[in-house]
Every structure is written in C-alpha cells, then in structure tokens.
XYZ file of C-alpha atoms in Angstrom:
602
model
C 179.386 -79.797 -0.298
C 180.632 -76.280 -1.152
C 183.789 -76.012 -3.841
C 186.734 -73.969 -3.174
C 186.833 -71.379 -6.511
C 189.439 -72.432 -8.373
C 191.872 -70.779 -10.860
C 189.704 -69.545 -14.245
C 190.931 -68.141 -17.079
C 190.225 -64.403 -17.834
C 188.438 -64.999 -21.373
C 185.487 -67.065 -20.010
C 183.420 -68.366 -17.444
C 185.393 -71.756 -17.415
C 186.814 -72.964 -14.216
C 188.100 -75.753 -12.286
C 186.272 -77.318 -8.912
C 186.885 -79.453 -5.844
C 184.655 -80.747 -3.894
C 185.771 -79.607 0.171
C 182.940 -81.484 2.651
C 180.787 -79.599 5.257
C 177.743 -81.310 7.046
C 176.021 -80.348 10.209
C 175.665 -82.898 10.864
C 173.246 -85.147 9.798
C 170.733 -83.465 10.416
C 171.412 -82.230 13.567
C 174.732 -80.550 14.468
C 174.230 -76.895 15.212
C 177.731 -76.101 16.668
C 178.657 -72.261 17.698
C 182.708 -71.434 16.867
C 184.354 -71.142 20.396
C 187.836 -70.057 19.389
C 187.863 -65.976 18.144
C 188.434 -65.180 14.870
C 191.890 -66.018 12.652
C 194.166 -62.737 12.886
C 193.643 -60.869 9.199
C 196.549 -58.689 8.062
C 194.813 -55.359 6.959
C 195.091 -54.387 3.484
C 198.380 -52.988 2.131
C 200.260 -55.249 4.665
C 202.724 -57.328 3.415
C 203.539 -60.905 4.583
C 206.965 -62.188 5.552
C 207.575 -64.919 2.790
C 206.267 -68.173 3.168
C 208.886 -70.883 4.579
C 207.574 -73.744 2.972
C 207.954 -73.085 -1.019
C 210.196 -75.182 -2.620
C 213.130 -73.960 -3.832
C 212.340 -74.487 -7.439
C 209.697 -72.465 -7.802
C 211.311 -69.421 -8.707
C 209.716 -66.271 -10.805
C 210.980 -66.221 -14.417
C 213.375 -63.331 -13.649
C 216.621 -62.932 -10.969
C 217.399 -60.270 -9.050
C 219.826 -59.127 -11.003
C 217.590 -58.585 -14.346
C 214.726 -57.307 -12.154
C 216.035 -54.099 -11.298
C 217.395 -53.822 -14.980
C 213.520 -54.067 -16.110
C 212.687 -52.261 -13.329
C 213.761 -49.104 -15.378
C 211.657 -46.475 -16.719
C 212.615 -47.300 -20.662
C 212.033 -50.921 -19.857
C 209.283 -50.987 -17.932
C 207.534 -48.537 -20.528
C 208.694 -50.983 -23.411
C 206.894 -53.734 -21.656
C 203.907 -51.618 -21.192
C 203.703 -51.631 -24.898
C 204.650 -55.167 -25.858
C 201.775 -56.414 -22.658
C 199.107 -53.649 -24.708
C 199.918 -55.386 -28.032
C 199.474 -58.927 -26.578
C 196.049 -57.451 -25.118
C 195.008 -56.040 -28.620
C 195.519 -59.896 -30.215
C 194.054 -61.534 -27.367
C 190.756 -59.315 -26.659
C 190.314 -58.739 -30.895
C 189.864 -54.592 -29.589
C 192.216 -53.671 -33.200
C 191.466 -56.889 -35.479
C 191.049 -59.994 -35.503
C 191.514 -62.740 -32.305
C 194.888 -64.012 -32.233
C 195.820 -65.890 -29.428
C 198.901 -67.168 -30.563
C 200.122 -63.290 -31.480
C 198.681 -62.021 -28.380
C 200.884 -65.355 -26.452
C 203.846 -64.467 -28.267
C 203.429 -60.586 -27.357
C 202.999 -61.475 -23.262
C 205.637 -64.025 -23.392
C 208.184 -60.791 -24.345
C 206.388 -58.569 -22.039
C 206.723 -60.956 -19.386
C 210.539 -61.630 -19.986
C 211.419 -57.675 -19.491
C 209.785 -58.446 -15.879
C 206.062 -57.292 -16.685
C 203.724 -58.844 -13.860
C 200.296 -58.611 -15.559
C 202.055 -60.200 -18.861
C 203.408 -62.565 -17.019
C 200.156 -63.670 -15.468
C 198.700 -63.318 -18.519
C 201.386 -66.294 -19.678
C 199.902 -68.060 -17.066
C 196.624 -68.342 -18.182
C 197.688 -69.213 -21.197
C 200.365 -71.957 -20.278
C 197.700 -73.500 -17.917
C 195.098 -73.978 -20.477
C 196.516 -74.153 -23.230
C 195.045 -71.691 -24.884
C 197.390 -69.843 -27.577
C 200.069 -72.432 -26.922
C 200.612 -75.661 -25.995
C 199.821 -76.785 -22.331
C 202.930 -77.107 -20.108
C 201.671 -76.614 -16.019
C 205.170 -76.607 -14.975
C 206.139 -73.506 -17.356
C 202.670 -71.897 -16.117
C 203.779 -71.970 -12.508
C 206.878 -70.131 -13.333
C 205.022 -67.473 -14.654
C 202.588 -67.558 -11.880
C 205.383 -67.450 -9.309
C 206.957 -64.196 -11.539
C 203.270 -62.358 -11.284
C 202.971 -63.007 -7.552
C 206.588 -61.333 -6.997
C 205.046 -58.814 -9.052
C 202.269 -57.767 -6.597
C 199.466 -59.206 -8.987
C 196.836 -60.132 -6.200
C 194.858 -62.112 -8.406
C 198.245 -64.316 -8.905
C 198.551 -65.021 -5.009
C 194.855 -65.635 -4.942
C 195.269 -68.367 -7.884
C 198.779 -69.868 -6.272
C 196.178 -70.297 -3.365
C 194.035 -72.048 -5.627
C 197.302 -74.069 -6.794
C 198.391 -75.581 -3.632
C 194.777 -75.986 -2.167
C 194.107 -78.486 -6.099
C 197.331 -80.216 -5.485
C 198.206 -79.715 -9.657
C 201.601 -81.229 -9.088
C 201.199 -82.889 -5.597
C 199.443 -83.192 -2.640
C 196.651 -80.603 -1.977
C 198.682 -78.544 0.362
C 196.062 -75.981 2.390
C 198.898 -74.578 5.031
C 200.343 -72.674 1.809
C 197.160 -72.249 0.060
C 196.001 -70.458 2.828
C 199.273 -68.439 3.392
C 198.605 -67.005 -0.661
C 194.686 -66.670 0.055
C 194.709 -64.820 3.060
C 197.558 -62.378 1.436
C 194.955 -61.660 -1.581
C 191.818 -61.599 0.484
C 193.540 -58.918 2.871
C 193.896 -57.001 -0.613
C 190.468 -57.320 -1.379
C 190.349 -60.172 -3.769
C 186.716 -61.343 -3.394
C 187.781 -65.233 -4.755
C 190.287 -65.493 -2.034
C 187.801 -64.331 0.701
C 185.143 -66.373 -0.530
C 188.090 -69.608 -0.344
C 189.083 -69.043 2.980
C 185.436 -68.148 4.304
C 185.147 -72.271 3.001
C 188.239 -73.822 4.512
C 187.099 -72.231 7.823
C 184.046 -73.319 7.389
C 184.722 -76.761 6.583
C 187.812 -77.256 8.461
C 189.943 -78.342 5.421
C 193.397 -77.773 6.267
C 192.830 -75.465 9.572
C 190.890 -75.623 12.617
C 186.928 -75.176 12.003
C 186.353 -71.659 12.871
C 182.387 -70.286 11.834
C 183.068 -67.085 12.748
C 185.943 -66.414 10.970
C 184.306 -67.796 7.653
C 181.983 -65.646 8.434
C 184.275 -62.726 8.126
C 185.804 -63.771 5.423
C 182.772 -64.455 3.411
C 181.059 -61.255 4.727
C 184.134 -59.257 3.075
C 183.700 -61.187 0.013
C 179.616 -60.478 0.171
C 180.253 -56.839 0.157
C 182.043 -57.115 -2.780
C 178.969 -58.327 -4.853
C 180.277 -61.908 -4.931
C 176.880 -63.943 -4.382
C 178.245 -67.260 -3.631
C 179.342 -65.763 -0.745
C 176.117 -63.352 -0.410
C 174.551 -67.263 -0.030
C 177.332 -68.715 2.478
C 176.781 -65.985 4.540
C 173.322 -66.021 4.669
C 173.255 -69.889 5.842
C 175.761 -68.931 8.782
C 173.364 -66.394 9.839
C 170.229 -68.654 9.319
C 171.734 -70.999 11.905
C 174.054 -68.824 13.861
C 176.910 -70.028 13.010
C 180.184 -68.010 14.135
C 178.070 -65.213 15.832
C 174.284 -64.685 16.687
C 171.606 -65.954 14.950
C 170.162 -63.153 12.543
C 167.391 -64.577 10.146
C 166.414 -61.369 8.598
C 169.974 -60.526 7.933
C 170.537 -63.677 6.491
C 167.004 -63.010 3.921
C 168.863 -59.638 3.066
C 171.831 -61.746 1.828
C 169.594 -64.786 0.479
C 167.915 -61.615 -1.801
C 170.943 -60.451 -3.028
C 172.313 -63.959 -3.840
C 169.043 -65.202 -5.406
C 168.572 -62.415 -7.480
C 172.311 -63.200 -9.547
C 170.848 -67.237 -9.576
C 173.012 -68.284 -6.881
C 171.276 -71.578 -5.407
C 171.767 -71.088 -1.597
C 170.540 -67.705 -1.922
C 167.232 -69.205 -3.569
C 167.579 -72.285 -1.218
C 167.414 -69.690 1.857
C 164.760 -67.976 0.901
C 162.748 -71.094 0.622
C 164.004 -72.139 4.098
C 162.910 -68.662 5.444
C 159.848 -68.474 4.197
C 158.937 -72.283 5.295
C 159.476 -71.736 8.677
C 158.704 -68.171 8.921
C 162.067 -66.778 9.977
C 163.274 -63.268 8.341
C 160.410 -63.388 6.256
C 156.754 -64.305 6.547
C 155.715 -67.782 6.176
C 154.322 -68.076 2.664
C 154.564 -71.857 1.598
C 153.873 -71.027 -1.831
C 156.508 -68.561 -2.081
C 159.055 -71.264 -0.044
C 157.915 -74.258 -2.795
C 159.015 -71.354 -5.883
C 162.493 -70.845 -4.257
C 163.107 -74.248 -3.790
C 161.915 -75.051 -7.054
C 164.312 -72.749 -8.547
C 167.097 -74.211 -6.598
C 166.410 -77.688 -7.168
C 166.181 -77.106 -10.894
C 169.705 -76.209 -10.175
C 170.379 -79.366 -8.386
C 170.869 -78.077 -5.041
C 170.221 -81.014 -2.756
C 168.657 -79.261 0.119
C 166.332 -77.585 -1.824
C 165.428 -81.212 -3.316
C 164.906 -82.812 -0.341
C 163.079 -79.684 1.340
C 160.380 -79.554 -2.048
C 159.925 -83.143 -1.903
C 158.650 -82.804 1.879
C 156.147 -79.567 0.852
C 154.646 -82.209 -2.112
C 154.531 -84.680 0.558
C 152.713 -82.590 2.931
C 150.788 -80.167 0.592
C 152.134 -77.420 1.364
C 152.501 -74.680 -1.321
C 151.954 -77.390 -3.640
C 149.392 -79.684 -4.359
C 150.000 -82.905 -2.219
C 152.130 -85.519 -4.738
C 153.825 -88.164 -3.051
C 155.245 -89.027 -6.359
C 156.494 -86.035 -6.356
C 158.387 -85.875 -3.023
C 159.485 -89.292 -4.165
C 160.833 -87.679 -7.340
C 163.214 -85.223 -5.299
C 163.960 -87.355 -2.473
C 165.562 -89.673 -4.912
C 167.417 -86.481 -7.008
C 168.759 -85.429 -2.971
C 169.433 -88.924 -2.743
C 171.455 -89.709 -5.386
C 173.468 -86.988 -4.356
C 174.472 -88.661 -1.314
C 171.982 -86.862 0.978
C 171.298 -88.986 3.906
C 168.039 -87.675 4.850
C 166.542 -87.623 1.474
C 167.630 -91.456 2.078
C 166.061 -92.149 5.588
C 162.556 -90.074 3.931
C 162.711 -92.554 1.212
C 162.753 -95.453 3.860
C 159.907 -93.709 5.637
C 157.863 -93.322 2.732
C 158.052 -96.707 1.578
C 157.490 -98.318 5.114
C 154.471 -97.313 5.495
C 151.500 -96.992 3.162
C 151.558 -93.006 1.927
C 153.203 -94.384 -1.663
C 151.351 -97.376 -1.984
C 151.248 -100.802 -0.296
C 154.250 -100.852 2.105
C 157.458 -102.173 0.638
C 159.224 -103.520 3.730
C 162.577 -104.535 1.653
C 162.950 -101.293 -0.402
C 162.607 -99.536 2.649
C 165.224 -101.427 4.428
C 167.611 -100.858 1.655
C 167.144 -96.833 1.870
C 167.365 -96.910 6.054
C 170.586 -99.074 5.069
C 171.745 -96.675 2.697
C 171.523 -93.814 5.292
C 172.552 -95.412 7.754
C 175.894 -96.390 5.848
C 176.248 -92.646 5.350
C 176.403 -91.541 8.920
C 172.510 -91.259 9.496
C 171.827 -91.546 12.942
C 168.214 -91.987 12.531
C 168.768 -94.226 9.461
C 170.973 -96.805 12.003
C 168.249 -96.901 14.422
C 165.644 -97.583 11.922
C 167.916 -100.555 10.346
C 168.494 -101.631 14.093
C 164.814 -101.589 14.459
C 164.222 -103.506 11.084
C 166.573 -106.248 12.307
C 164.680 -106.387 15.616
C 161.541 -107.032 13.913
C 162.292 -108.651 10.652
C 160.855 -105.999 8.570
C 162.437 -106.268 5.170
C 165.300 -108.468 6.506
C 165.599 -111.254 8.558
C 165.457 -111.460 12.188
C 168.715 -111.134 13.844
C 169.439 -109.453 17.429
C 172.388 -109.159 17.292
C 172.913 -107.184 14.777
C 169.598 -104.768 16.270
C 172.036 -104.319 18.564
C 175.280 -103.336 17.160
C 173.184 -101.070 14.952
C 171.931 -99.369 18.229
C 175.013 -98.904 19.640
C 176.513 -97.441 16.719
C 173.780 -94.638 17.083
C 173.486 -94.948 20.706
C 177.072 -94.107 20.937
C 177.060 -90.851 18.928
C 174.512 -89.691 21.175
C 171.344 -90.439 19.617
C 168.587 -90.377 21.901
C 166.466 -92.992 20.285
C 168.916 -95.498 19.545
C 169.772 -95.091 23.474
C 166.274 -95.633 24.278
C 166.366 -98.917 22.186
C 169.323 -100.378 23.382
C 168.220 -99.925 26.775
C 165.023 -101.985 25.950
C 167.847 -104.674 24.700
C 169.448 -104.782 27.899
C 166.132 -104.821 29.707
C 164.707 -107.608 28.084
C 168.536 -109.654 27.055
C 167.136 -109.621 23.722
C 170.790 -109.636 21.405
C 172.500 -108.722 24.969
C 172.648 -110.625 28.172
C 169.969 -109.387 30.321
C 171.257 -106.607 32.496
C 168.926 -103.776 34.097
C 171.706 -102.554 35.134
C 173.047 -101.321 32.259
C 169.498 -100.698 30.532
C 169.045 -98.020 33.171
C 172.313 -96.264 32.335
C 170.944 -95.995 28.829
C 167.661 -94.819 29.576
C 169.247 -92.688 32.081
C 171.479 -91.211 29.333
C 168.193 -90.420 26.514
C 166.073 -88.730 29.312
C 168.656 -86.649 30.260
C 168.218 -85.352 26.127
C 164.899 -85.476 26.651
C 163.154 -88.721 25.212
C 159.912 -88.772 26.711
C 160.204 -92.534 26.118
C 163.033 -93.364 28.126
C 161.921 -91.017 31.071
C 159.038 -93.089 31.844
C 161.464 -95.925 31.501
C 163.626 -94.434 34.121
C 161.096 -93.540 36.297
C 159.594 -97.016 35.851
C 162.993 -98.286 37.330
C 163.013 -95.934 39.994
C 159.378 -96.697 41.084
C 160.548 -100.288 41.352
C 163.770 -100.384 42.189
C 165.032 -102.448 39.323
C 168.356 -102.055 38.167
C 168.792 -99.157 40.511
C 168.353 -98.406 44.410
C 164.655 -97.348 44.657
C 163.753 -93.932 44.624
C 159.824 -92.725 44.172
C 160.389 -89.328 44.049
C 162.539 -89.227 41.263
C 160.713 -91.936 39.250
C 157.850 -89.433 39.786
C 159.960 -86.563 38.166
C 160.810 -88.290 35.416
C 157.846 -89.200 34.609
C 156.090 -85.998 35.241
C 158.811 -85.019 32.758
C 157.058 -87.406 30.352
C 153.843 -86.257 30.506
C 154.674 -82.934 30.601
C 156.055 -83.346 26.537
C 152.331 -85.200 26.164
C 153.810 -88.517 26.009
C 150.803 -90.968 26.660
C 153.002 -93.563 28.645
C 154.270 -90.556 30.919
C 150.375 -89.806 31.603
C 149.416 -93.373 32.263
C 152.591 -93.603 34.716
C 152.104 -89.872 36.428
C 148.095 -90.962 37.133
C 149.158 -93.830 38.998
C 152.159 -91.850 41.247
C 148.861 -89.444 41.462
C 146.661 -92.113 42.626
C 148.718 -94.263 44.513
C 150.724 -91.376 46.227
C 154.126 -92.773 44.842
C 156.807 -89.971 45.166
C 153.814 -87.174 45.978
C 150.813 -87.078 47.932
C 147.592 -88.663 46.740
C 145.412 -86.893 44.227
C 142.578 -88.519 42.571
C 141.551 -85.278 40.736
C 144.738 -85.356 39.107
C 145.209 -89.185 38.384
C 141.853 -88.480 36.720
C 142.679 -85.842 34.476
C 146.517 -87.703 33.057
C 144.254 -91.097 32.518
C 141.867 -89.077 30.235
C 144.845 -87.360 28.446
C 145.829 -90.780 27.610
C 142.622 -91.976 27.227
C 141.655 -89.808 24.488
C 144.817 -90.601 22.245
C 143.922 -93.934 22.525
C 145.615 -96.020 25.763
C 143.465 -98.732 26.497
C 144.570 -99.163 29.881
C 144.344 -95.142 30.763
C 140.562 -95.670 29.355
C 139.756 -98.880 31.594
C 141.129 -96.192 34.168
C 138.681 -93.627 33.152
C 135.687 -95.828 33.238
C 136.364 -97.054 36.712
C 136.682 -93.349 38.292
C 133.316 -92.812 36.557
C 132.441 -95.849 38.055
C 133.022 -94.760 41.290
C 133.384 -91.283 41.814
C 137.055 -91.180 42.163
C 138.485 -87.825 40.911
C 135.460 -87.071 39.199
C 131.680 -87.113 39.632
C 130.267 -90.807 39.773
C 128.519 -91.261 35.853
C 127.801 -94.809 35.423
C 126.440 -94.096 31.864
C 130.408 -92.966 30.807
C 131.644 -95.480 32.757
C 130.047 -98.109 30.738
C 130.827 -95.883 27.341
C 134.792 -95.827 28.609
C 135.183 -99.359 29.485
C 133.334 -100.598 26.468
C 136.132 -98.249 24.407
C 138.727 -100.030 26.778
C 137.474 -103.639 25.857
C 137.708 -102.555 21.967
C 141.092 -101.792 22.528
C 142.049 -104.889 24.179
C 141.212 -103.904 28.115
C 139.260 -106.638 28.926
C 136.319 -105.137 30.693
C 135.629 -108.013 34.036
C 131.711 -109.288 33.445
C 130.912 -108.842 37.311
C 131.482 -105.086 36.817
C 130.072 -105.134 32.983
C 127.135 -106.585 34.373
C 126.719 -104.205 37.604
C 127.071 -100.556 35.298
C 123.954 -102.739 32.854
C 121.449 -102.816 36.119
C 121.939 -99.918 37.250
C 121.101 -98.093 34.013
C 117.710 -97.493 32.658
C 116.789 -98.164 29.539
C 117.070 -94.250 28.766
C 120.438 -94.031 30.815
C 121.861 -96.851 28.111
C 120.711 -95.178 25.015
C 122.841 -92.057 26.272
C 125.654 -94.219 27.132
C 125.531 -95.558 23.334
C 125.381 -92.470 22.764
C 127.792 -91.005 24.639
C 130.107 -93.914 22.633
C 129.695 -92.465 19.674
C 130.572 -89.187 20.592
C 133.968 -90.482 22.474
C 135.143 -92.981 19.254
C 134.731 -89.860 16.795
C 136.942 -87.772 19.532
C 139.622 -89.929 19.366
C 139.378 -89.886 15.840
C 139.812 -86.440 15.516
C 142.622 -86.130 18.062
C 143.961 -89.105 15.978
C 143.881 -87.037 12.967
C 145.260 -83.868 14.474
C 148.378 -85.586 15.903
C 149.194 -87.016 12.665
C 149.297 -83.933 10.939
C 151.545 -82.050 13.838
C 153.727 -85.543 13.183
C 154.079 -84.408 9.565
C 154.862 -80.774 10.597
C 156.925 -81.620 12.596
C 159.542 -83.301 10.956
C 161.059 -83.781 7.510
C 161.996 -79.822 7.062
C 166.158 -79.329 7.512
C 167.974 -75.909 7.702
C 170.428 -74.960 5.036
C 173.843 -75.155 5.598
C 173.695 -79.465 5.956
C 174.020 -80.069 2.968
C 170.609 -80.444 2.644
C-alpha cells in the first residue's frame, strides 16, 4: 500500500499519510496500461481555474488590495517584514522565535506576500507559533496558490486528496497536483505517479504513473526512484526493463528507501538486471524488512525456508511470514497455511492451518479459497461439509483460478456438494486447460476419449492430453501411453506408449509401472527382459498394482537362479531412482513457488 505525500511542514521531517491501495493482484495480476498517457501541461503553462472550488475559499486579499500590494514600495516592504519573520523562525540572527517570526509573516502576508503567506500556512496548520485553526490555514493556502507558490498548489493537492474538512476529493486534488508537477514539484509528481497507479480517483493508467514518477525520479526523489523501478521490474505502463529498473532500485536503496532495497533483493533472486546472488538478495531484503516492508518479509521468510542465502530456518520464515502477515499480506497468509499443513515446522497442525488458508482466503486469496474449499472437502482442520467445498470453489473458480476450476469440475463429476452433472464438469475442466492445468487437460481429454459429458472426440482427447504430458504431468503420461498403445486419436505406437509409461513410472505411478513390467514382459515397445519385468511389477505391487500370481509365477520359472539375483538387483537400483527423482522434484516444487515480484504489495 503506497501513501500519497502529504502536506509537511518546512522545519522538519514531520508529515501526514494516507494509506491509497494497489495490489496486483494477489499474486498474480500483471496487467499492461492500454489507454495512452494523461495529457501533461508543459511547464510554465497555466491552467484555466478549476470549476469546482467552493466559493468560500477565497485568498486572504481582493482584487482591489492586490494590485495596491502589488506596488514596488509595498511589495519591497513585505520583502522585509517576510525576511524578519524568516530571521525568528530559522534562529539565523538570535534566538528561535516562532511566535515573532508568526507575527512577522502574518503582516507580510496581509500586504499580499505569497511565500509569507504560505509560510502562515504552515504555521496555522500545525500549530506551530500559534494556535491551530485549519480553516484560517486554508485561507492562507488559497492566498499563496494565487500567488504562484507551486509548493502551495502541490499541498492544496494534498488538501483535497486528505479530505481535512470533507470528503477526500481526488478530481481537485489532481487538478492542483498536476499544475505543480508540470512546474517541477517532485511531491506532486511523485502523488499523481500513485493515483495513476492505484486508480484512486482516475482511471488506472501504469504508464502515465510511470511518467509522472520518472519526472519525479530525476529529481532525486527516491520514493519515486523505487516506484519506478517496480513498474519497470514488471512492465508496467511500457516494456519490461529489469536492468533499468536495478539502476533506479540503486539509487533508491542507497537514500534507505525500502522498495529500492526490496528490488534489489527481487533482482538479484531471480536473476533479472543483476546476477543472481542469493546472499546478496537475503541482505536487501533484510534491510527492507527491518523497515517493515511486507514484500521483503514475506520474500526473506521463503529464502530461510528454502536455504537460500541463508541458512535454512523454518522458524525463521515463520517469523516473517507472520510480520507480512500481520500486515494484511495474503500470501504471507496462504505460506503460513502451507507450512503448518504439512510437516516442515513440526507435526502438522491441520486447524492452525485452516485458520491461515481462511484468513487468506477472506482477503481475496485465490489460492487461499481453494485450499479452504479443499479443507472442507476433506475435513482437514474443519469439519466435513460439501457444500461449502463448493461455494469456496466457485468463488475462486469464478475469478478465473485455474485450480479451483479444476476442483469444481471434479464436484460436478462426482455430485459431491453439486448434483451430478458431466455436463457441466466438462465446461470447467474445459475452462482450466484452456489456462493450462495439466490436471484438468487429462480430465478433458478423459471426457473426450469417452464421450462423457460431451460428443466423443479421440483426437482431441489425445491433444489434450498430449498437452498434459508435455508439462510432465504423470496422469497426462499414463493417459498419452494408452492413446499410444491403443491407437486412440493417432496411430499405434508401442515404442512410444513405452517410453510415457516409464516417465510415469519413475515418479512413482503404480499403474504406469504395472505397464512397464508387462512390455518387458513381452517385448512390446521395448526389448523382452523378464528379469525387469519381474523388478517393475514387484515395484507396481508395492505401490498398490496388484501383480496377478499366474503371471508372478510365469516371470519366477523362467528365471534362473542368477537371472533373479539381478532382478533383486535390478530392484534396488529402480527404488533408489525413484527416490532421487522424488527428491529432485521436491526441490524444483520449492523453487518454484513462494517468490512474488514487487509491486503486490508483497
């Protein structure tokens, strides 16, 4: 959540903040800006007046006693008086006085002087050297901005957009920024560059945030330096540019800015704009964390899950999921659920994980409904109830998400929470592999093989799930061996039923290694080797393929003693292959996800 820059007194750091909301989108909405940037006025061109300030707020002065101050005498009188009131306020001659140096402004600022007059403002608004009266501070305000003070239409920007006396108002609050930020007032670029890129009161337009912070970047201003860079990370309102955006990230993280630091953790992680260097992506995260930057919290806690950079602590990634978390971060949330499903921190905790799929799913999680659609389904850390699985589904399903398509369509398939209706599963599967679910493509093809739900088609059943196996799903393989081998939607090929089975064999399918061990068996697709035969279907039966005792008893006979030994053998060597393919895919599982761009709000 980025804040607009708000009005800040000259004599300190001190300002005020509002929160304006931007999120990709869970973690997945990577939009480009269709429309062409906002028309900017260049600098030096002035702005009709805007038609929607009330009548009341008038400048301090009339027309009348304007051009009498206008004078040279006068205007040189309240030169002096606006010098005086600087000398008091600043200390530069004496002591601090803020009252003196009040009193001095408030008389420069009658005889029409702008910068005294916004000088009164300040004060009036804070307090500071007088009491605190808002209403007389606008008045003053209103006087500098008649008075050409661009850092007085950049702060009546700041005015309307706060709401101080009303509504927030962004129509006029842009009408005052966009008049300073065309004079070069870095705050006002850097205010519009975040209503465009939010959409908070206009149209949401990337690129022309990203003019309007790239203006304010070349000014030096390094929130913007950092809002820039994230635009550019994820191409956002023009081309992606990653090693433009580590330029900006630099110059950002060198001032302290967080999504400057944040970025250059992101870049190094993934290796975009700069060279992968985990180590060097777990510092700038640290450093932006430390800060409390959310996506730099939830982005550490996955390097300490994974060891990356860090030494592997799933305390630790605990410790900043839950700091992302209680942000409001939704997929610091649905990692916490993840974590505490399974058995990485501990024994599995079925109801605290519920609670943190619950709580991102509540904030807009897509993943996190599925999951607590999927914990319904099953009774993990709830009770059992269908129903609900299902609206929890649809909610997902019905935003687009892939998986949550995929599972209502097994609802509909089976009538579990649903009336039974293959119909309508089909149109669900149909509408996940179209995204690309591997799952639901071999569900769709399965319909199409059959018929069911849908008017029969092989050849496209054997598309889809040739589409399957080509993203390695093991179902897809199991599926495009049998098209292969029973010449559904393609011509019979036993080589290449042979080779999808042992895909699938070797990451574990039971059926796809009952498969294997029968082509061994007898020469289908492959050389006839009775002593892998036996050493596949034995793998089969520990898997749950029940092996039949005619043919167990057959591969026995025929094997001599020596034959069997290698066949034990042969066993061995095939259980510690799957083991290690095991291993391997659960580590390109953990690289694989987890690791968000900046720019989410994460």
């Amino acid at each position: 959540m980025e804040p607009i820059r708000t009005i800040r007194p000259s004599t300190s750091c001190l300002y005020w903040v509002i929160g304006v909301s931007f999120m990709f989108a869970g973690f997945t909405v990577r939009a480009q800006a269709e429309n062409p940037p906002a028309y900017v006025p260049n600098p030096g061109v002035a702005l009709e007046p805007h038609p929607n300030l009330p009548s009341r707020r008038q400048s301090r002065t009339d027309a009348p006693m304007a051009r009498w101050m206008a004078t040279p005498a006068i205007k040189m009188h309240a030169d002096a008086m606006k010098e005086i009131g600087d000398e008091h306020w600043w200390g530069t001659e004496g002591a601090i006085d803020r009252i003196q140096a009040v009193s001095w402004y408030r008389r420069a600022g009658r005889l029409g002087h702008p910068w005294a007059a916004y000088r009164m403002f300040e004060a009036c608004f804070f307090g500071d050297g007088c009491l605190q009266d808002k209403e007389e501070a606008l008045g003053w305000l209103m006087q500098a901005a008649d008075g050409n003070v661009v850092q007085a239409w950049s702060s009546l920007g700041n005015w309307y957009s706060i709401g101080i006396d009303g509504p927030p108002d962004f129509h006029s609050a842009k009408y005052w920024w966009m008049k300073a930020g065309s004079m070069g007032d870095s705050t006002a670029q850097f205010n519009l560059g975040v209503i465009f890129k939010a959409g908070r009161g206009v149209p949401r337009d990337f690129a022309t945030a990203r003019h309007w912070f790239q203006l304010a970047a070349e000014s030096g201003d390094a929130d913007a330096q950092g809002q820039l860079g994230l635009l550019l990370i994820n191409g956002l309102g023009g081309e992606k540019n990653p090693r433009l955006a580590a330029k900006w990230f630099q110059q950002a993280a060198a001032r302290g800015e967080t999504n400057g630091q944040f970025g250059l953790g992101y870049c190094h992680d993934i290796g975009e704009g700069l060279p992968r260097d985990f180590q060097l992506a777990a510092h700038w995260y640290s450093l932006a964390a430390e800060q409390g930057n959310q996506g730099a919290q939830l982005n550490l806690g996955t390097l300490f899950r994974r060891g990356l950079g860090v030494q592997k602590s799933v305390e630790q990634a605990i410790q900043w999921f839950m700091k992302a978390a209680e942000q409001g971060n939704a997929n610091a949330m649905y990692n916490l659920g993840r974590l505490y499903a399974g058995n990485e921190a501990g024994t599995p905790d079925p109801a605290n994980s519920f609670q943190w799929f619950q709580r991102a799913a509540n904030a807009g999680h897509l993943w996190g409904m599925d999951q607590v659609g999927e914990c319904y389904q099953k009774g993990e850390g709830t009770t059992v109830d269908q129903a609900i699985a299902v609206s929890w589904f649809k909610r997902a399903a019905d935003r687009g998400y892939m998986g949550a398509q995929h599972h209502l369509a097994l609802c509909y398939r089976k009538g579990a929470g649903v009336p039974l209706d293959q119909t309508e599963a089909v149109t669900w599967f149909r509408k996940a592999a179209i995204q690309g679910y591997a799952p639901a493509r071999v569900a769709l093809g399965w319909h199409l093989l059959k018929g069911i739900g849908t008017a029969k088609d092989e050849h496209a059943g054997f598309e889809w799930v040739k589409l399957a196996a080509d993203a390695e799903n093991i179902e897809g393989y199991v599926w495009l061996g049998l098209c292969y081998s029973r010449g559904s939607g393609t011509s019979v090929d036993l080589q290449a039923a042979f080779r999808c089975w042992k895909e699938a064999a070797l990451q574990s399918n039971a059926y796809a290694q009952h498969q294997v061990g029968l082509c061994y068996s007898n020469g289908e697709g492959v050389e006839k080797n009775e002593a892998l035969a036996l050493a596949w279907l034995q793998l089969a039966h520990e898997g749950g393929e029940p092996v039949p005792e005619p043919l167990r008893k057959r591969l026995l006979s025929s094997l001599s003693p020596l034959n069997q030994k290698q066949s034990d053998q042969q066993l061995v060597e095939l259980r510690q292959s799957i083991l290690n393919r095991k291993k391997r895919n659960i580590t390109e599982a953990l690289l694989s996800i987890e690791t968000y761009p900046p720019g989410r709000g994460i």
